[in-house]
Coordinates of C-alpha atoms and ligand atoms in Angstrom, one line a residue:
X1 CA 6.6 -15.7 -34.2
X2 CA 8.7 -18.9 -33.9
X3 CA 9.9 -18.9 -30.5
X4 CA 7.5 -18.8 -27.0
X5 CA 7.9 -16.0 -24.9
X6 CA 6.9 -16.2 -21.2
X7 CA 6.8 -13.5 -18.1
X8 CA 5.7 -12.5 -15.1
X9 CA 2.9 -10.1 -16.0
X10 CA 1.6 -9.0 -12.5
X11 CA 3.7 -6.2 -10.1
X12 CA 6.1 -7.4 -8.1
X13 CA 6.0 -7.6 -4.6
X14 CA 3.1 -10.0 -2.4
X15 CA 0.0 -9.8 -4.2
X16 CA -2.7 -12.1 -3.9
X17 CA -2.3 -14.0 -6.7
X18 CA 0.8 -13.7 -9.7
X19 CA 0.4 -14.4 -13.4
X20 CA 2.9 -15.8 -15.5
X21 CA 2.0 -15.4 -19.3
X22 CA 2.8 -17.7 -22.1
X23 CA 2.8 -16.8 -26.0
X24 CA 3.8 -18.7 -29.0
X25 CA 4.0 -22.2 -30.7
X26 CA 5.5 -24.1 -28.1
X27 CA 3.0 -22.7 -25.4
X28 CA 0.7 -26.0 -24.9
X29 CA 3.7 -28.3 -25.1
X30 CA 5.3 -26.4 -22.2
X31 CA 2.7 -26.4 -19.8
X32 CA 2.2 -30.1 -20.7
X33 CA 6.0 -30.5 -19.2
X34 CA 5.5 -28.1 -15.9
X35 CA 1.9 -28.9 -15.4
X36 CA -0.1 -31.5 -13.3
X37 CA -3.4 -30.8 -13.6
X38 CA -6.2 -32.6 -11.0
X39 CA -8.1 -33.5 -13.7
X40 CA -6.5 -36.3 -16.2
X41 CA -7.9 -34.9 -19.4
X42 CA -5.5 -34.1 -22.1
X43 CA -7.9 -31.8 -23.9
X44 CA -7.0 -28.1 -24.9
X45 CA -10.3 -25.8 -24.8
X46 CA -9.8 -22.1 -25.8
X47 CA -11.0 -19.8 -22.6
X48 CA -10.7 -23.0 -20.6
X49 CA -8.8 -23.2 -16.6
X50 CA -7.4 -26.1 -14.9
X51 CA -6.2 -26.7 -11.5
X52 CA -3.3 -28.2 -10.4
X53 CA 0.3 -27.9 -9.8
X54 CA 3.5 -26.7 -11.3
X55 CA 6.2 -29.1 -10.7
X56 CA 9.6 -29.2 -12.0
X57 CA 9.8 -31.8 -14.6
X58 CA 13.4 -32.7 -13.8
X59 CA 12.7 -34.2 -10.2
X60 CA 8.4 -33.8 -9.8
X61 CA 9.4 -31.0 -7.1
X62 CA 6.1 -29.4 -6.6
X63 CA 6.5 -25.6 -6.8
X64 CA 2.7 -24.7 -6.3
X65 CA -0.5 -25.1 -6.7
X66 CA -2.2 -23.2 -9.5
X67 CA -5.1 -22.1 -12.4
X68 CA -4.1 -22.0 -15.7
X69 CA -6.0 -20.6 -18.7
X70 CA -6.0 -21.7 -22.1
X71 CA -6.2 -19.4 -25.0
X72 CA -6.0 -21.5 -28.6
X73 CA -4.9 -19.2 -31.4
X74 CA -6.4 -16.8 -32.6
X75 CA -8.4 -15.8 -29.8
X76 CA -6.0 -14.8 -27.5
X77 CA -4.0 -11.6 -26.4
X78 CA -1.0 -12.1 -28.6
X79 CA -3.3 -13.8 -31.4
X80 CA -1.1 -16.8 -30.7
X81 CA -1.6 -19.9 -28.4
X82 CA -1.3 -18.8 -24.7
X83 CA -1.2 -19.4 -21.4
X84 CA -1.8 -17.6 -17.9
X85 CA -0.6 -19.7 -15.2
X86 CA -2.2 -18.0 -11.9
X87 CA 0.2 -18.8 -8.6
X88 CA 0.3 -17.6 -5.4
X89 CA 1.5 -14.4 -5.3
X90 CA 5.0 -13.4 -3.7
X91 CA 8.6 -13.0 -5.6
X92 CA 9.9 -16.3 -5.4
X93 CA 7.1 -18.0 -6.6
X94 CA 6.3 -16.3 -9.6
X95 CA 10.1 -16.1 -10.3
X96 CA 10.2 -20.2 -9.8
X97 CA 7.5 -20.8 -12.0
X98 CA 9.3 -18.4 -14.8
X99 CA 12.2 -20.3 -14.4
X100 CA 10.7 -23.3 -15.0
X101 CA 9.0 -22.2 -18.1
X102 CA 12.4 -21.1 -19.6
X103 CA 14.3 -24.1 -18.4
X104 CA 11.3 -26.0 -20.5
X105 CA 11.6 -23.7 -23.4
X106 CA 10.2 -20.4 -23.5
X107 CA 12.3 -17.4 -23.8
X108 CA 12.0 -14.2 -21.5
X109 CA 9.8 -11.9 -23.2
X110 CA 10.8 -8.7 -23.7
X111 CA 9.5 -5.2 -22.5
X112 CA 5.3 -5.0 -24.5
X113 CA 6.6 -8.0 -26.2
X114 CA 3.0 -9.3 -25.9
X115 CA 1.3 -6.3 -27.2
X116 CA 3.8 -6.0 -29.7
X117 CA 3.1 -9.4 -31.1
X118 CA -0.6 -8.8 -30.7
X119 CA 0.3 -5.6 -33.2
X120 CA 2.6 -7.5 -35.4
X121 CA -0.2 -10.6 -35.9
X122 CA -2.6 -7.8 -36.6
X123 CA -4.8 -7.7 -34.0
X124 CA -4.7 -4.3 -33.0
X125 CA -2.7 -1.4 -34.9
X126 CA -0.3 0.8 -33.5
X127 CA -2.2 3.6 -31.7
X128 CA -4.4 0.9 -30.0
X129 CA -0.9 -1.0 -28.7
X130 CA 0.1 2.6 -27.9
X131 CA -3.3 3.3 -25.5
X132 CA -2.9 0.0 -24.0
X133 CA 0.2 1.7 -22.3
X134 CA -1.3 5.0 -21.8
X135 CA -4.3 3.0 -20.2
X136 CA -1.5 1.0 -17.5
X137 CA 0.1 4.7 -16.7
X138 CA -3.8 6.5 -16.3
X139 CA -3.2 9.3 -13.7
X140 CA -7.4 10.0 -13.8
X141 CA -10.2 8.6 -15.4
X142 CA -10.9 11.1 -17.6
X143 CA -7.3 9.5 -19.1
X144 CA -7.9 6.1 -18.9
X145 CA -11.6 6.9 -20.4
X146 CA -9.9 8.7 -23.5
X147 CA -7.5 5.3 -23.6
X148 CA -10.2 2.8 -23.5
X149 CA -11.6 5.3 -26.5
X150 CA -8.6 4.6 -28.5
X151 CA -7.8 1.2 -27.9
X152 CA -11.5 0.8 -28.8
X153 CA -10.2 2.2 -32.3
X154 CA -11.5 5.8 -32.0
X155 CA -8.4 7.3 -33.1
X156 CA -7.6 5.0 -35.9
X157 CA -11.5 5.1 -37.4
X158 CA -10.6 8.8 -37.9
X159 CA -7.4 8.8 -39.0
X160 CA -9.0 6.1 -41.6
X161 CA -11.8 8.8 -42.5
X162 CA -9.1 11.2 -43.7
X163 CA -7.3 9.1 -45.2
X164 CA -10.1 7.9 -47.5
X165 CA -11.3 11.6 -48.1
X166 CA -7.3 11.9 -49.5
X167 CA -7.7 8.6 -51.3
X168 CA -10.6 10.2 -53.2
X169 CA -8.5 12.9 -54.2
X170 CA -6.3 11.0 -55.5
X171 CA -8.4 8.7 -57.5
X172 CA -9.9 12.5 -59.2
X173 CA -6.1 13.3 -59.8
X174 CA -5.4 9.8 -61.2
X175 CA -8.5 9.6 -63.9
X176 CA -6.9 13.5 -65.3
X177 CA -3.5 11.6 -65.7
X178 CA -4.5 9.0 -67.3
X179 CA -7.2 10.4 -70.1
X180 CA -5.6 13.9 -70.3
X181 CA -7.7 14.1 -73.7
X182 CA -11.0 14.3 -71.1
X183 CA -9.5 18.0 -70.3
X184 CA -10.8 17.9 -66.8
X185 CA -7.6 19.2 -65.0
X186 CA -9.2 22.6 -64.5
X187 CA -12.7 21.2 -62.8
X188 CA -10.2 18.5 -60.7
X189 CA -8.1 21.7 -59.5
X190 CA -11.0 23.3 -58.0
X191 CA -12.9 20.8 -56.9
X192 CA -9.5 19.3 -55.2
X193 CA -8.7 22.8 -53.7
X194 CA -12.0 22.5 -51.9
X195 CA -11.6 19.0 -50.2
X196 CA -7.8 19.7 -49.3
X197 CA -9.2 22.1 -47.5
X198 CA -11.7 20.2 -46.0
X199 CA -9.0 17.5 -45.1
X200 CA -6.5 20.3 -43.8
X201 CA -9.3 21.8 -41.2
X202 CA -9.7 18.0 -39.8
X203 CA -6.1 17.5 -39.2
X204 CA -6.0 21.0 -37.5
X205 CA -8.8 19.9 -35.0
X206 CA -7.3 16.8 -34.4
X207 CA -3.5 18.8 -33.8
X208 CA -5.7 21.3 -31.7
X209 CA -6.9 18.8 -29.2
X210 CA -3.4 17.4 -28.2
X211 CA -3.1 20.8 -25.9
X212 CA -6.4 19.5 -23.6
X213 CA -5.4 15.7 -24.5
X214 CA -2.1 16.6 -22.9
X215 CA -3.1 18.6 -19.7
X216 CA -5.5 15.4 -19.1
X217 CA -2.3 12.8 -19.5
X218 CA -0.3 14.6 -17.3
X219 CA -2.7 16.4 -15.2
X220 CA -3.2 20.3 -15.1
X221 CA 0.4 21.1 -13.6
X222 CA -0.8 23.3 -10.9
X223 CA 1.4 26.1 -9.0
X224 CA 0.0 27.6 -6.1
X225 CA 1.2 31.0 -5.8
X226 CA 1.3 33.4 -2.5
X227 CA 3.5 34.9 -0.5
X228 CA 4.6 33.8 3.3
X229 CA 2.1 33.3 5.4
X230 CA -0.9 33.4 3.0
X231 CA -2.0 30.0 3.3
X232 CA -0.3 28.1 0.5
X233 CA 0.0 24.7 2.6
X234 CA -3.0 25.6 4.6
X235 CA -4.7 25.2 1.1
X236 CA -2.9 22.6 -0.2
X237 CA -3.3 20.3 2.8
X238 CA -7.1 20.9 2.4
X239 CA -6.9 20.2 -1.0
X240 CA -4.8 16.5 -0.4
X241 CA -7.0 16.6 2.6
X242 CA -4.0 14.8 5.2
X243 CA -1.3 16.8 6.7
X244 CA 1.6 16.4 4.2
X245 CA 3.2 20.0 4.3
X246 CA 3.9 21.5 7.6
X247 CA 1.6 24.3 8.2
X248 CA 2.8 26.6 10.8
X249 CA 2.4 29.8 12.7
X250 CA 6.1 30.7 11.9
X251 CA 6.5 32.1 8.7
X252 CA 8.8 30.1 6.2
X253 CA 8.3 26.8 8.4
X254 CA 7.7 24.5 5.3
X255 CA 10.8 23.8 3.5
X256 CA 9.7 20.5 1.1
X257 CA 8.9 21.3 -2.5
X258 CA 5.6 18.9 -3.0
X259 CA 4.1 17.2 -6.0
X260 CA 0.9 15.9 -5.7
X261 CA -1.6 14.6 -7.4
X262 CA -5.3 14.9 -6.6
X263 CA -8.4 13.6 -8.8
X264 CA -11.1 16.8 -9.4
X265 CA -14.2 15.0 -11.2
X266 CA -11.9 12.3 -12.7
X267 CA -9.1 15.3 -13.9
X268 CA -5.9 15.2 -12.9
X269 CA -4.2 18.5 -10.7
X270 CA -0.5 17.9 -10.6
X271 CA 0.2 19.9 -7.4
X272 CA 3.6 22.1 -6.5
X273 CA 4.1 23.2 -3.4
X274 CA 6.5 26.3 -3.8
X275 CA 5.9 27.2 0.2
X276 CA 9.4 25.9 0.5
X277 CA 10.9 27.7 -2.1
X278 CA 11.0 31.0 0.5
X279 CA 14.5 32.6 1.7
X280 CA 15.2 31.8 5.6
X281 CA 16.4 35.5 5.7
X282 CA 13.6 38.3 5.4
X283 CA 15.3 40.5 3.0
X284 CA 15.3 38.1 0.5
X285 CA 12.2 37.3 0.8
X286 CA 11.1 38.5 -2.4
X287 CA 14.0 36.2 -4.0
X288 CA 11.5 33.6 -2.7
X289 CA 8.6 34.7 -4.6
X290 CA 10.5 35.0 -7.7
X291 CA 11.5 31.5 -7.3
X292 CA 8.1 30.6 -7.4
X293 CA 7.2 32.3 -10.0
X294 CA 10.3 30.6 -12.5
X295 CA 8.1 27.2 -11.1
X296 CA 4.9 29.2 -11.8
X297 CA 5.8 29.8 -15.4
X298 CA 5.7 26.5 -16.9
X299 CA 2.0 25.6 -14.9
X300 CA -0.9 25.3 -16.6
X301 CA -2.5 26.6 -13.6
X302 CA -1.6 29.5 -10.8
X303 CA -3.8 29.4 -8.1
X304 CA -2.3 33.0 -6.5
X305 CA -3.6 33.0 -2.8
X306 CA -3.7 36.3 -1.0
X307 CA -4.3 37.1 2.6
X308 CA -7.3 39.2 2.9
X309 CA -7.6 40.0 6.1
X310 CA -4.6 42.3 5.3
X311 CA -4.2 45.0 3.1
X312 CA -2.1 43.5 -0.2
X313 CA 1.1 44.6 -0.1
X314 CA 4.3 45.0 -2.5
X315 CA 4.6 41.4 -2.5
X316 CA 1.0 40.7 -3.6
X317 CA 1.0 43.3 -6.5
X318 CA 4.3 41.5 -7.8
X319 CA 1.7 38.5 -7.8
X320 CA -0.7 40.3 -9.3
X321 CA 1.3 41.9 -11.8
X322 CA 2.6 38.2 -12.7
X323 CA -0.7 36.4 -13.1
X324 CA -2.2 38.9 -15.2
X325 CA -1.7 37.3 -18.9
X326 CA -1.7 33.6 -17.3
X327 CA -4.1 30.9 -16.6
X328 CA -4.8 31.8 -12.8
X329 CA -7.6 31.9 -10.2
X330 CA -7.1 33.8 -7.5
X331 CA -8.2 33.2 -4.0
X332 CA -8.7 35.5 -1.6
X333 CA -8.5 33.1 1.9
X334 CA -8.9 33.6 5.5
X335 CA -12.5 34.8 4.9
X336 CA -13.7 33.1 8.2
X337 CA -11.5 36.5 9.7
X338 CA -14.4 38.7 9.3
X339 CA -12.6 41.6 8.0
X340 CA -14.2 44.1 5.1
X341 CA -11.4 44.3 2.6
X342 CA -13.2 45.9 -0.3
X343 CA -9.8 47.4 -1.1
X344 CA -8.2 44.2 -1.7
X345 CA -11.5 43.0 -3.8
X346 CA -11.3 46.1 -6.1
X347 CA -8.1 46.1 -6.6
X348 CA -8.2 42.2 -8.0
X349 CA -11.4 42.8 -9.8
X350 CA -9.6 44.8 -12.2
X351 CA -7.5 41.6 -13.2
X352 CA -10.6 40.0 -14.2
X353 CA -9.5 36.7 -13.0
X354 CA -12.0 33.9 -11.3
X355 CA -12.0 35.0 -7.6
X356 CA -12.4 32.9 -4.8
X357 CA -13.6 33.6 -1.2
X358 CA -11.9 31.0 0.8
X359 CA -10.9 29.6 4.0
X360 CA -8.2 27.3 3.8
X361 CA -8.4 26.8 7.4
X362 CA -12.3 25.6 7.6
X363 CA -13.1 24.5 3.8
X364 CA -15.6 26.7 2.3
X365 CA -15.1 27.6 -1.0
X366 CA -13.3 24.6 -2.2
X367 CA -16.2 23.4 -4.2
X368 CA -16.1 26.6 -6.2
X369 CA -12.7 26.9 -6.5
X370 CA -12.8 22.8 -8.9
X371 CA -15.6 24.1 -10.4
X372 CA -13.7 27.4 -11.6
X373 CA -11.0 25.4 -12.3
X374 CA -12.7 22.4 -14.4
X375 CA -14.4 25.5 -16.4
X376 CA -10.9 27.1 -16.7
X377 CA -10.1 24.3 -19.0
X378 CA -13.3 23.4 -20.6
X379 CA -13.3 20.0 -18.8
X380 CA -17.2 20.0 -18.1
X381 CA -17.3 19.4 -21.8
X382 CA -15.7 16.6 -22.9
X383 CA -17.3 14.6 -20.3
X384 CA -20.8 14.9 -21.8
X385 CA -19.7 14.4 -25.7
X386 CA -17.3 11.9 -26.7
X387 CA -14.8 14.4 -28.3
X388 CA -11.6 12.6 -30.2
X389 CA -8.4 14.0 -28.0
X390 CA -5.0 13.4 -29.3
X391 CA -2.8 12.2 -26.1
X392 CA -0.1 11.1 -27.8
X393 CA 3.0 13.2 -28.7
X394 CA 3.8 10.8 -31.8
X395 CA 0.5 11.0 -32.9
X396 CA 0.2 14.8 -32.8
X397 CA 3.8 15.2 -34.9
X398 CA 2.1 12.8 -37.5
X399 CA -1.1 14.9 -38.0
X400 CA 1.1 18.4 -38.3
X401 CA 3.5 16.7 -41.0
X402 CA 0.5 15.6 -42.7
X403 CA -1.1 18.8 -42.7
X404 CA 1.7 20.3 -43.7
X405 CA 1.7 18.1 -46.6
X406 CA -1.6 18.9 -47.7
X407 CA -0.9 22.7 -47.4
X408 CA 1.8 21.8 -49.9
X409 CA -0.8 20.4 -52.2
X410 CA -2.8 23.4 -51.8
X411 CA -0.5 25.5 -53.1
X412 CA 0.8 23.5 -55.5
X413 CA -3.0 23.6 -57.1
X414 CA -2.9 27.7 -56.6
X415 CA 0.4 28.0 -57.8
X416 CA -1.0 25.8 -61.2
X417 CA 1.6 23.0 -61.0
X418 CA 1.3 20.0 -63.1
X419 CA -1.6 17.7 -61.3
X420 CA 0.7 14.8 -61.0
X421 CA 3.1 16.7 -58.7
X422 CA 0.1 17.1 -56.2
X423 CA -0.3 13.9 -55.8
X424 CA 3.0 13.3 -54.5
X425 CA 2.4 15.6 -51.4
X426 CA -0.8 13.9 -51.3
X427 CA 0.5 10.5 -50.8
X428 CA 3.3 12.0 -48.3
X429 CA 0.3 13.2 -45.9
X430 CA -1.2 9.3 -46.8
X431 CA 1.9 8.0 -45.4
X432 CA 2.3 10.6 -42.3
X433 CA -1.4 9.5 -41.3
X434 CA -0.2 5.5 -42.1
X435 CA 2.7 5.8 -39.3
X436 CA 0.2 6.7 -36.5
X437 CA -1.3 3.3 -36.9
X438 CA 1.6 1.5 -38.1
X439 CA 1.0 1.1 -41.8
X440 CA 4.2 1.9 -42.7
X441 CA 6.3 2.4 -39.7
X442 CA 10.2 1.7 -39.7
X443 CA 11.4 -1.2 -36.9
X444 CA 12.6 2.0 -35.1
X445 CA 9.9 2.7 -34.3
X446 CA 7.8 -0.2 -33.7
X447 CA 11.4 -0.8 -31.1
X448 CA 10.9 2.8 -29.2
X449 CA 6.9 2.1 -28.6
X450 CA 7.1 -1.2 -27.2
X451 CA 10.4 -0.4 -25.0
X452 CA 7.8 2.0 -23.0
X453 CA 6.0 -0.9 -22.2
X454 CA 6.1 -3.3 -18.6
X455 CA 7.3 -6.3 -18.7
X456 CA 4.5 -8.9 -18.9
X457 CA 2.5 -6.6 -21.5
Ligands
LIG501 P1 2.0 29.7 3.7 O1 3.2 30.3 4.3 O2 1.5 30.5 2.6 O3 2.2 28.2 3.4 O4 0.8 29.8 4.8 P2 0.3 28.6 5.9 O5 -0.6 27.7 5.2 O6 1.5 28.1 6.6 O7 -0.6 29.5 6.8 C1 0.0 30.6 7.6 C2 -0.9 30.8 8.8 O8 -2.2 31.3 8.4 C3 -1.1 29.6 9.6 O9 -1.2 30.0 11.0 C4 -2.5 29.1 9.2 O10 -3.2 28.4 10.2 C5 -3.2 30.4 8.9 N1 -4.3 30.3 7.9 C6 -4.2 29.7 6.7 N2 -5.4 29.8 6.1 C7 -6.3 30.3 7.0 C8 -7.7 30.7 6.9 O11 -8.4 30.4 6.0 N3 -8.2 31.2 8.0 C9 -7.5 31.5 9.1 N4 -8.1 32.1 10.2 N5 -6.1 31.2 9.2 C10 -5.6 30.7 8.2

């Protein structure tokens, strides 16, 4: 890249310390203009720091006292020369010392413009710039785990697997063009059949994971269900463990519709509070439950609580009747009021939901209720083998278009097409697979990614 690009790379506000990042050509020659450094020496080590202070080379004013560390091409972020000048923290100095760099010239970077240039020098490919912001954004650490598993290049090592296992293919298909008088189109047919197929159940694996790869970007969206009175922010104020929602002996007391998020075993459990959702007037209550259940629809979760030291009621069956094709646990709560409900239990057994004994009030049974709901979603797997998730909404579209491709092929093959026409959906899937990590990716593209990105990345 031509010009230097500088930034403020840490998060605003009064941190300990700020950094202000340099990338390009000009990089040393700037910081020779803004910087004193204590010690004299004029030499540039790579992965080097010197004290001393920014001044402003028009008048020597001294704007603060800093570290700066030298990165000398290639070994540095951007794969260019760099700089991180470490100030004080606090607005106006970080901004002052990005003024000065510009005023010296570099050139405000733009949104990922460092990651992008790391992508564009060929450090990294696409997906791994594309994990380093799914890394910043982690809600868990079961996310940021799967990031670090990208941007260590797990994605694109597979994706380079099945693109070989296509090349071959090709390379079959190519040798029956080209000596036709070999007559080997009949062997290549069925021996390419067989690998397509191969190839087509790898990209459906990798398409199936993006369902669990999403639910642990965006945390299992979690709707606790129950009519008034049953303990809904009784059990979601144990479950943030402060007092958020207002719990009350008044029915219909908490009016605020909550999100929250809450960390079970490094899994992320996007809470909604629907407690508020109820009618003020009685007779509508039920309007209030069906409101819930519109925000209950798109969960991943419903965690229906009932009141069991009562008999169920009209309102409870509705539940009932609503969970039972869903993703639920139910939880039967207030079991510190020693009453024998068997009713209540029978009746729910025949659901054949994960049940719950719980007290919302005292705490017991919240153990069991993560464990049901890690099971629910097979998280207690992934944690022990290092399954390849797809997180990424690009990347999934990708894998389905080149699948699709490759179904093409297939029945291009059965249907006995010449050989030269598979090929072509052959090379379509090649080049669905290449845009995942940036092969062939239009500017578009490469423009929408890195717009996601902070500035400073
Ligand atoms: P919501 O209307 O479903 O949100 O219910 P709340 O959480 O506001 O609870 C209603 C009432 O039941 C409050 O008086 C709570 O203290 C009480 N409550 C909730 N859970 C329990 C429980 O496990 N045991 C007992 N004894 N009382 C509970």
């Amino acid at each position: 890249m031509e010009n230097t690009i500088a930034a403020i790379s840490t998060s605003t506000g009064n941190g300990g310390i700020g950094i202000i990042r340099l990338s390009g050509k000009n990089t040393f020659n700037i910081i020779e203009k803004i910087f004193r450094p204590k010690n004299k020496s004029n030499e540039i080590k790579g992965y080097s720091i010197k004290y001393g202070n920014i001044i402003n080379p028009k008048n020597n004013e001294i704007i603060d006292e800093v570290l700066v560390s030298y990165f000398v091409s290639p070994k540095s972020y951007t794969t260019e020369d760099m700089c991180e000048i470490n100030s004080h923290g606090g607005m106006i100095v970080e901004k002052r010392i990005l003024e000065i760099c510009l005023e010296n010239g570099a050139e405000l970077a733009s949104p990922g413009e460092f990651t992008k240039r790391a992508f564009l020098n060929g450090r990294i490919d696409l997906s791994q710039a594309e994990s380093i912001i799914d890394l910043i954004n982690s809600k868990s650490e079961m996310e940021a785990k799967e990031s670090i598993n990208q941007l260590e290049g797990y994605l694109s090592t597979k994706i380079k697997e099945i693109e070989q296992e296509m090349l071959d293919i090709m390379v079959n298909i190519e040798v029956t063009i080209d000596y036709p008088e070999y007559d080997v189109e009949e062997v290549t047919n069925v021996e390419a059949l067989e690998h397509l197929k191969k190839i087509k159940g790898l990209l459906e694996k990798l398409e199936g994971s993006f369902e669990k790869g999403k639910i642990l970007r965006n945390g299992i969206k979690t709707v606790i269900l129950g009519k008034p009175n049953a303990g809904k922010s009784s059990l979601l104020n144990l479950m943030l463990k402060e007092d958020r929602a207002i719990v009350s002996d008044i029915e219909g007391t908490t009016r605020d519709s909550i999100e929250e998020y809450i960390n079970i075993n490094g899994i992320a459990l996007k809470l909604i509070d629907t407690a508020g959702i109820r009618e003020t007037d009685n007779v509508i209550e039920k309007l209030g439950i069906e409101k819930s259940m519109k925000l209950a629809d798109s969960a991943d979760l419903i965690i229906a609580i009932f009141d069991n030291s009562r008999e169920l009621d009209e309102n409870d069956r509705k539940i009932l009747d609503f969970i039972k094709d869903k993703k639920a646990i139910i939880i039967l709560n207030k079991v510190d009021i020693n009453l024998n409900n068997e009713y209540n239990e029978k009746e729910i057994s025949n659901l054949c939901k994960p049940t719950i004994k719980l007290s919302a009030k005292f705490g017991n049974g919240l153990d069991e209720l993560y464990e049901e709901i890690l099971k629910l979603f097979q998280f207690n797997e992934i944690s022990n083998n290092n399954e390849l998730l797809i997180t990424n909404e690009r990347h999934k579209t990708q894998i389905r278009k080149a699948k699709e491709n490759i179904e093409k092929a297939m029945e291009t093959i059965e249907s006995l097409m010449p050989v030269d026409i598979i090929s072509i959906h052959i090379k379509e899937a090649l080049s669905d697979l290449g845009e995942i990590t940036g092969e062939n990716v239009s500017q578009n593209i490469i423009d929408e990614i890195f717009s996601k990105f902070c500035l400073g990345k």
